[in-house]
Every structure is written in C-alpha cells, then in structure tokens.
Short mmCIF file of C-alpha atoms in Angstrom, two decimals:
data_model
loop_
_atom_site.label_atom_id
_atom_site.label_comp_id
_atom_site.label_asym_id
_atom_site.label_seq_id
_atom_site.Cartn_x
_atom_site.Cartn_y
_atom_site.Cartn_z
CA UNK N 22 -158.16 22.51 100.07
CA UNK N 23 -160.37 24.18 97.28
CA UNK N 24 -163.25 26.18 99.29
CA UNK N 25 -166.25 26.72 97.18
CA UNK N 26 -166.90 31.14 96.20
CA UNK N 27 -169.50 32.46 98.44
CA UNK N 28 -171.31 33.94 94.73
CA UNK N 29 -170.78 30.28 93.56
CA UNK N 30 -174.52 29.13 91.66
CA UNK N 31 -176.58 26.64 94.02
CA UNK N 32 -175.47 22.94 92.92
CA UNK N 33 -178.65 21.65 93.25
CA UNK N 34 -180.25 23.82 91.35
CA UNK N 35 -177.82 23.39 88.26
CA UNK N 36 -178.25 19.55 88.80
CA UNK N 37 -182.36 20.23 88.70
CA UNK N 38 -180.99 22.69 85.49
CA UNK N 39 -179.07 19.57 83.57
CA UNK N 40 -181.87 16.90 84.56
CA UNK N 41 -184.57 19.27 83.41
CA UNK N 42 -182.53 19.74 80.06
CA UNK N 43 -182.28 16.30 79.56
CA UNK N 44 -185.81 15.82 80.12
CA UNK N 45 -186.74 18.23 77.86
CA UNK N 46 -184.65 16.74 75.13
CA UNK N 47 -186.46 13.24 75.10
CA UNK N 48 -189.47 14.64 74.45
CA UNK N 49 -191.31 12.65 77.19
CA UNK N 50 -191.44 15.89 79.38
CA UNK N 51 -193.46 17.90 76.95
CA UNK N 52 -195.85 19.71 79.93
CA UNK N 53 -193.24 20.48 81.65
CA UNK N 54 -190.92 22.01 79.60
CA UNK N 55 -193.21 24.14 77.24
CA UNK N 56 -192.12 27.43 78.38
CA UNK N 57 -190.20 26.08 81.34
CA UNK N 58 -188.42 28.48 83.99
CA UNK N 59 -186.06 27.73 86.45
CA UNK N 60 -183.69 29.48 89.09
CA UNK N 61 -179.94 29.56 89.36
CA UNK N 62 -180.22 30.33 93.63
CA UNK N 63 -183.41 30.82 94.48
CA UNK N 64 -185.42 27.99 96.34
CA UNK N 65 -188.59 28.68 93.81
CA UNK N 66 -189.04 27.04 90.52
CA UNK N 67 -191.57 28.78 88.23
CA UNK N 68 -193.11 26.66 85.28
CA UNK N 69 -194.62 28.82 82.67
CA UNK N 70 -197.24 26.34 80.63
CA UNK N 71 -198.68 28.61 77.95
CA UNK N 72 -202.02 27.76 78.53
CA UNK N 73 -201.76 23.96 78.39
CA UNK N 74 -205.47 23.25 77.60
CA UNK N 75 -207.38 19.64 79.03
CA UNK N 76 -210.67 18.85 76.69
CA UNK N 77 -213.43 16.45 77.23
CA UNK N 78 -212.98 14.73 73.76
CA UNK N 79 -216.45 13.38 73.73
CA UNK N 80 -218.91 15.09 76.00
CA UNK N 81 -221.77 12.92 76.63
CA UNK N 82 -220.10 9.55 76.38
CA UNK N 83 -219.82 8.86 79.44
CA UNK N 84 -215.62 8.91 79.24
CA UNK N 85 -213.26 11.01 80.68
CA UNK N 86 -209.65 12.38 79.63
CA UNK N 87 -207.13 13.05 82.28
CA UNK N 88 -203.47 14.14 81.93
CA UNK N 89 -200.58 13.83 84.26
CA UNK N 90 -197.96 16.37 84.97
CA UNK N 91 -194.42 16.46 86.45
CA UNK N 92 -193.61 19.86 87.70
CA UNK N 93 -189.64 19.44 88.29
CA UNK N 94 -188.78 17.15 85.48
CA UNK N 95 -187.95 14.14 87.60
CA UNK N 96 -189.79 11.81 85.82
CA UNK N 97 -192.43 11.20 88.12
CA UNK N 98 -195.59 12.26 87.71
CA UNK N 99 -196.65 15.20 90.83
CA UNK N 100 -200.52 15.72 89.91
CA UNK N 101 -202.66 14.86 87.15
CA UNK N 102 -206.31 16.79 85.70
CA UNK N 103 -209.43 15.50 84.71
CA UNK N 104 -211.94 16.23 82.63
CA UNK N 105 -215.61 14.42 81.56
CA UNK N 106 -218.33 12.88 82.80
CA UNK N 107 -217.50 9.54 83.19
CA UNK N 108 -216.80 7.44 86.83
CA UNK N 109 -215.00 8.03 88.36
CA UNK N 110 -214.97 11.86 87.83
CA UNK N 111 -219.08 11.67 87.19
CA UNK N 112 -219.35 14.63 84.96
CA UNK N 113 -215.97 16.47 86.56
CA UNK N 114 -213.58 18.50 86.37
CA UNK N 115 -210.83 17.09 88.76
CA UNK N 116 -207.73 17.53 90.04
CA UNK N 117 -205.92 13.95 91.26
CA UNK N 118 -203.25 11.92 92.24
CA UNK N 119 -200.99 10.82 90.00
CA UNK N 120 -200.97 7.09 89.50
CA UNK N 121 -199.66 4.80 92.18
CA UNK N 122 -198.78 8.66 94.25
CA UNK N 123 -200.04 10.45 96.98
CA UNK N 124 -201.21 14.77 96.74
CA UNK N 125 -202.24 16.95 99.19
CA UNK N 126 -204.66 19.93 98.00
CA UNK N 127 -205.97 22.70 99.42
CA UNK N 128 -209.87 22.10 99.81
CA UNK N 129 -212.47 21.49 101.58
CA UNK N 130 -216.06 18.75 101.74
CA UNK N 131 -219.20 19.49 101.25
CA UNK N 132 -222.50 16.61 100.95
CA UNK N 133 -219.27 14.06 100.83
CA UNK N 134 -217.52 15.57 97.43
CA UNK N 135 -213.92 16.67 97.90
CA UNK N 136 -213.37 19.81 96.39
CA UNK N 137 -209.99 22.41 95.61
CA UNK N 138 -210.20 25.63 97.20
CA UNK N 139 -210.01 28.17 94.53
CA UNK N 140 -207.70 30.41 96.04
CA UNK N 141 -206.62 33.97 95.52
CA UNK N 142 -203.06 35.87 94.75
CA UNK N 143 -201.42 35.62 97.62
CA UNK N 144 -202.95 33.22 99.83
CA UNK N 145 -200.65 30.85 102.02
CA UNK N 146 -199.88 27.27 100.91
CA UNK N 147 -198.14 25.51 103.82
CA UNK N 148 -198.52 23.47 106.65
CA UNK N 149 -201.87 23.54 108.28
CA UNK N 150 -203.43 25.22 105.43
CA UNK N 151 -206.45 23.06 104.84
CA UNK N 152 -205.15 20.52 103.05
CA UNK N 153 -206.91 17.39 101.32
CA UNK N 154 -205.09 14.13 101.56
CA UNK N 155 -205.37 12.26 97.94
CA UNK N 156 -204.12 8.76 97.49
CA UNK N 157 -204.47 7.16 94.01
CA UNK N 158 -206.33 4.16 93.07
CA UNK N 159 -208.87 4.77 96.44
CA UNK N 160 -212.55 6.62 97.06
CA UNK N 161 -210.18 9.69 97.81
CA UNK N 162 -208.35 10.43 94.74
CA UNK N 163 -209.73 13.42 93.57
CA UNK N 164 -210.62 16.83 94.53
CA UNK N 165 -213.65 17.97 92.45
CA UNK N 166 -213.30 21.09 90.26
CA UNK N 167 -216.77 20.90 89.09
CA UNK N 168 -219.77 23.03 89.07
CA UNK N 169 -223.42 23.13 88.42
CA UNK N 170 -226.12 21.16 89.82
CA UNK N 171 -224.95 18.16 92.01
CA UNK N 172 -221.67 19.83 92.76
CA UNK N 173 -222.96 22.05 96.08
CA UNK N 174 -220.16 24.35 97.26
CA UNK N 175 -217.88 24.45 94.21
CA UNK N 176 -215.76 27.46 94.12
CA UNK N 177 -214.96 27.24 90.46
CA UNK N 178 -218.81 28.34 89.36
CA UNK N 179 -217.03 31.38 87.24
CA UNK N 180 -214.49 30.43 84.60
CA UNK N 181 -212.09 32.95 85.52
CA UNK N 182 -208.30 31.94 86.73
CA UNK N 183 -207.66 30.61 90.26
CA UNK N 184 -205.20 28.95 92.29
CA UNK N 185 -204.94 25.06 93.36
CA UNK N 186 -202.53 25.14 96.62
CA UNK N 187 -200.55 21.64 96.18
CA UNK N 188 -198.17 19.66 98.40
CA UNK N 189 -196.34 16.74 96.30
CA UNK N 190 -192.73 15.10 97.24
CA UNK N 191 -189.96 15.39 95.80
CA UNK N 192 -187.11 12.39 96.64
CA UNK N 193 -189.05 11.94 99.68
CA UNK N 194 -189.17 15.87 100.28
CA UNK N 195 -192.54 17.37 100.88
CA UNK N 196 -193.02 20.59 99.17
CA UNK N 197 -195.36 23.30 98.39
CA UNK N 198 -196.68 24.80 95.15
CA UNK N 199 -199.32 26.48 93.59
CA UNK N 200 -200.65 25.35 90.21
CA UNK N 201 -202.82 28.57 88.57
CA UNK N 202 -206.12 27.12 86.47
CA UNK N 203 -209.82 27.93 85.02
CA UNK N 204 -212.16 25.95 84.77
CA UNK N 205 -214.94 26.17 81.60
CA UNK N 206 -218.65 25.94 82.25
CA UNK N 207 -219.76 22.16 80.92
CA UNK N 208 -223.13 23.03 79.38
CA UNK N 209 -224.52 19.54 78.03
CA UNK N 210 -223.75 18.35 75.26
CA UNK N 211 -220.51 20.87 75.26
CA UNK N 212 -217.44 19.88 76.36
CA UNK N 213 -215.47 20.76 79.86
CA UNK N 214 -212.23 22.03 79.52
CA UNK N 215 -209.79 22.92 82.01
CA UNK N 216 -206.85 25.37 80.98
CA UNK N 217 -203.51 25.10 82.98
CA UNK N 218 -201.56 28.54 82.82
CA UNK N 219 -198.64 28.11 85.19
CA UNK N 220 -196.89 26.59 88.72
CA UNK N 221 -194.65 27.24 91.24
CA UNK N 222 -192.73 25.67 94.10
CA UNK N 223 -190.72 25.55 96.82
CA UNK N 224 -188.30 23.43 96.97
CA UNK N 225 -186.62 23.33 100.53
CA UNK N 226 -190.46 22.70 102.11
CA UNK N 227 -190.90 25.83 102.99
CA UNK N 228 -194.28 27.64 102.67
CA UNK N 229 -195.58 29.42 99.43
CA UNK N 230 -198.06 32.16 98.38
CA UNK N 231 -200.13 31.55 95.36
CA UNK N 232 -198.60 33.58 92.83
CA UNK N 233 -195.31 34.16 94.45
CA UNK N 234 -192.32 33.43 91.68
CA UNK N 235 -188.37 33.75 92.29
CA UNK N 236 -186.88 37.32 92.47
CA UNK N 237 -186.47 39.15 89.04
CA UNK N 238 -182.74 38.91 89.64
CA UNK N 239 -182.50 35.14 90.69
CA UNK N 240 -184.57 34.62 87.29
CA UNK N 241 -182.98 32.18 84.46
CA UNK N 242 -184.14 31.57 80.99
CA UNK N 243 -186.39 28.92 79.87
CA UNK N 244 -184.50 25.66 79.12
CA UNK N 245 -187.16 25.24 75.82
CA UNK N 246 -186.00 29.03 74.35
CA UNK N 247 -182.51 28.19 75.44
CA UNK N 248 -182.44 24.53 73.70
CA UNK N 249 -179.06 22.51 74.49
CA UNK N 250 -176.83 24.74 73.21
CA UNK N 251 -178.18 27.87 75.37
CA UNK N 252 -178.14 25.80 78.13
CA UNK N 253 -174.43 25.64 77.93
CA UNK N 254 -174.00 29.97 77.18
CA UNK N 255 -175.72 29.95 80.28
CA UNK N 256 -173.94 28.00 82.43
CA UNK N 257 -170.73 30.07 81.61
CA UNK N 258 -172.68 33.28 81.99
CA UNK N 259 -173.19 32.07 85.89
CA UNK N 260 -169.71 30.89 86.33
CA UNK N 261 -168.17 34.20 84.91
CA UNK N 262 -171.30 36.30 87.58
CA UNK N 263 -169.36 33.78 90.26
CA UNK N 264 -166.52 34.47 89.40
#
C-alpha cells in the first residue's frame, strides 16, 4: 500500500490551487484573482487586490453601486461593498452580505446603525470577538462604513487604511478573515469611494489576526503572474521539494 511522504504538499490546498486557476481563467473571478496569493501548506490564504477601488458613479442621485467579492474562488460570493447615498445604504459606505448569504463582521451599534469596527494590525478575529450577524435581503444586511453627520460613532472618520474582521463559510465551514480597506470622505456633491487593498483567511476555522499572512516559506506565487502555464512549473517545483 502506497503511504503518502510526510513533505508531500497539502491536497486541499492544491485542489483550492487548480479551482482558483480555473477561476481565474474564465474571467468571471476578476476580484479575486488580480494579484491573487495562495499557500502550498499553510492553513492561510492571502489575496493581494491592488487597490481594487469602489466609486459612487453619481453622487447626489440618490443611487448606489455595490460590488461583490469571492475571496477563495469558489464561485460564491463571501461579502460585497457599497457605496452612495441611495436606500438602502442612505448616503453609505457599507460593507454587506452577499446576495441570498449570511456574514458576520466585527462591529458594533450605535442610535440603531450597524457599524464595522475599524480594527488595528493585529487585533483578534475569532469566536467571541464582537461579531455582527448580517443576513441579506433583511433590515440587517449591512454594517455601515460611513461618516459625517448622521453616522454617530463611525470609526472610519479618517481615510486612512483599517481592518474589517469577517467570518463567511466556506462548504458549510465557518472561517475567519480579515479584509484591509479605507474609506474616502463623501463631501457633497463628491463622490464616496471605498478602496479594497487586500484579505486573508483561515481556512480550518481557526482564529486570525488582522494582518497576519502565511509564513514567508509556506508562500506560493500568484496564480495571475503565474498564468496556466506557471501554474503547472509550479506544481512540479512542489513535487520535486516533496520529493
């Protein structure tokens, strides 16, 4: 009977590898595989976005532009932003389920707004964190990132980069990430804008801190820089290391 090496790479993580790939390839995972990074054996996936920026495309309107994203290339959407000042955001920036999905966020209510904890490098994202329970298509969908007047208690009032502490599934898994942000003042009639620079998560359910990626050494190359062909030169790279 074959036994598998002890050096052998993680299966499920070259399965998450090939589906990612794949993902990439259609073109229908665009935000999640601009800049994508993945690990060979560590339990932490680390999505580099570039600075994926969300606009209000007409500030003033009364409309609002959201965008969903799928942090492990599964297909199904984990969180989605929102920007504008239409309902049911009223003049937000928002953080929110994805459609017909559940999130938890780190956060907190104040004068009955939801809002996401801007959180620092290092804080804890795991169970009994403080987390916000958001279910799509109810009253309790979002978690505001807005500030200004009307928005008491906002920690976003400065548009310098913080962390959003997540919890999402993952084929009925619940893990923990950490998405990093800033927010843009809205000064009327200018638009919002939020600007996603990267994520993280753990995938066995374990706890994370905000900012924590994999080990230097456990470390793969993006699947976008890589391309198809890369993909394969690096799948005999970590066969020959197991070897």
């Amino acid at each position: 009977m074959k036994t598998k090496p002890a050096n052998s790479p993680n299966l499920d993580s070259l399965k998450r590898e090939r589906r990612l790939a794949r993902y990439c390839a259609t073109g229908v995972g665009a935000a999640v595989c601009v800049g994508a990074v993945t690990t060979a054996d560590a339990s932490i996936v680390f999505i580099d976005f570039g600075g994926v920026v969300l606009t209000d495309t007409s500030p003033g309107s009364g409309a609002f532009t959201t965008r969903p994203f799928d942090l492990n290339g599964d297909g199904v959407f984990d969180f989605q932003l929102a920007v504008g000042n239409g309902e049911p955001f009223g003049g937000a920036a928002a953080i929110l389920a994805p459609n017909g999905g559940t999130l938890g966020v780190i956060g907190f209510s104040n004068n009955g707004y939801r809002y996401g904890s801007k959180l620092v490098n290092g804080a804890n994202i795991g169970p009994g964190a403080g987390f916000l329970n958001l279910f799509a298509g109810t009253a309790n969908e979002i978690a505001s990132l807005a500030f200004g007047p009307g928005y008491p208690g906002s920690q976003w009032l400065v548009s310098t980069p913080g962390y959003l502490g997540i919890s999402f599934t993952i084929s009925g898994q619940n893990v923990y990430g950490w998405v990093r942000i800033s927010v843009a003042p809205n000064t009327e009639p200018g638009a919002r804008n939020i600007t996603l620079f990267d994520a993280a998560f753990e995938t066995n359910g374990t706890a994370i801190s905000a900012g924590q990626v994999p080990e230097p050494s456990t470390i793969s190359l993006g699947l976008l820089a890589l391309g198809i062909a890369g993909l394969a030169a690096h799948r005999r790279l970590v066969a020959r290391k197991a070897a």
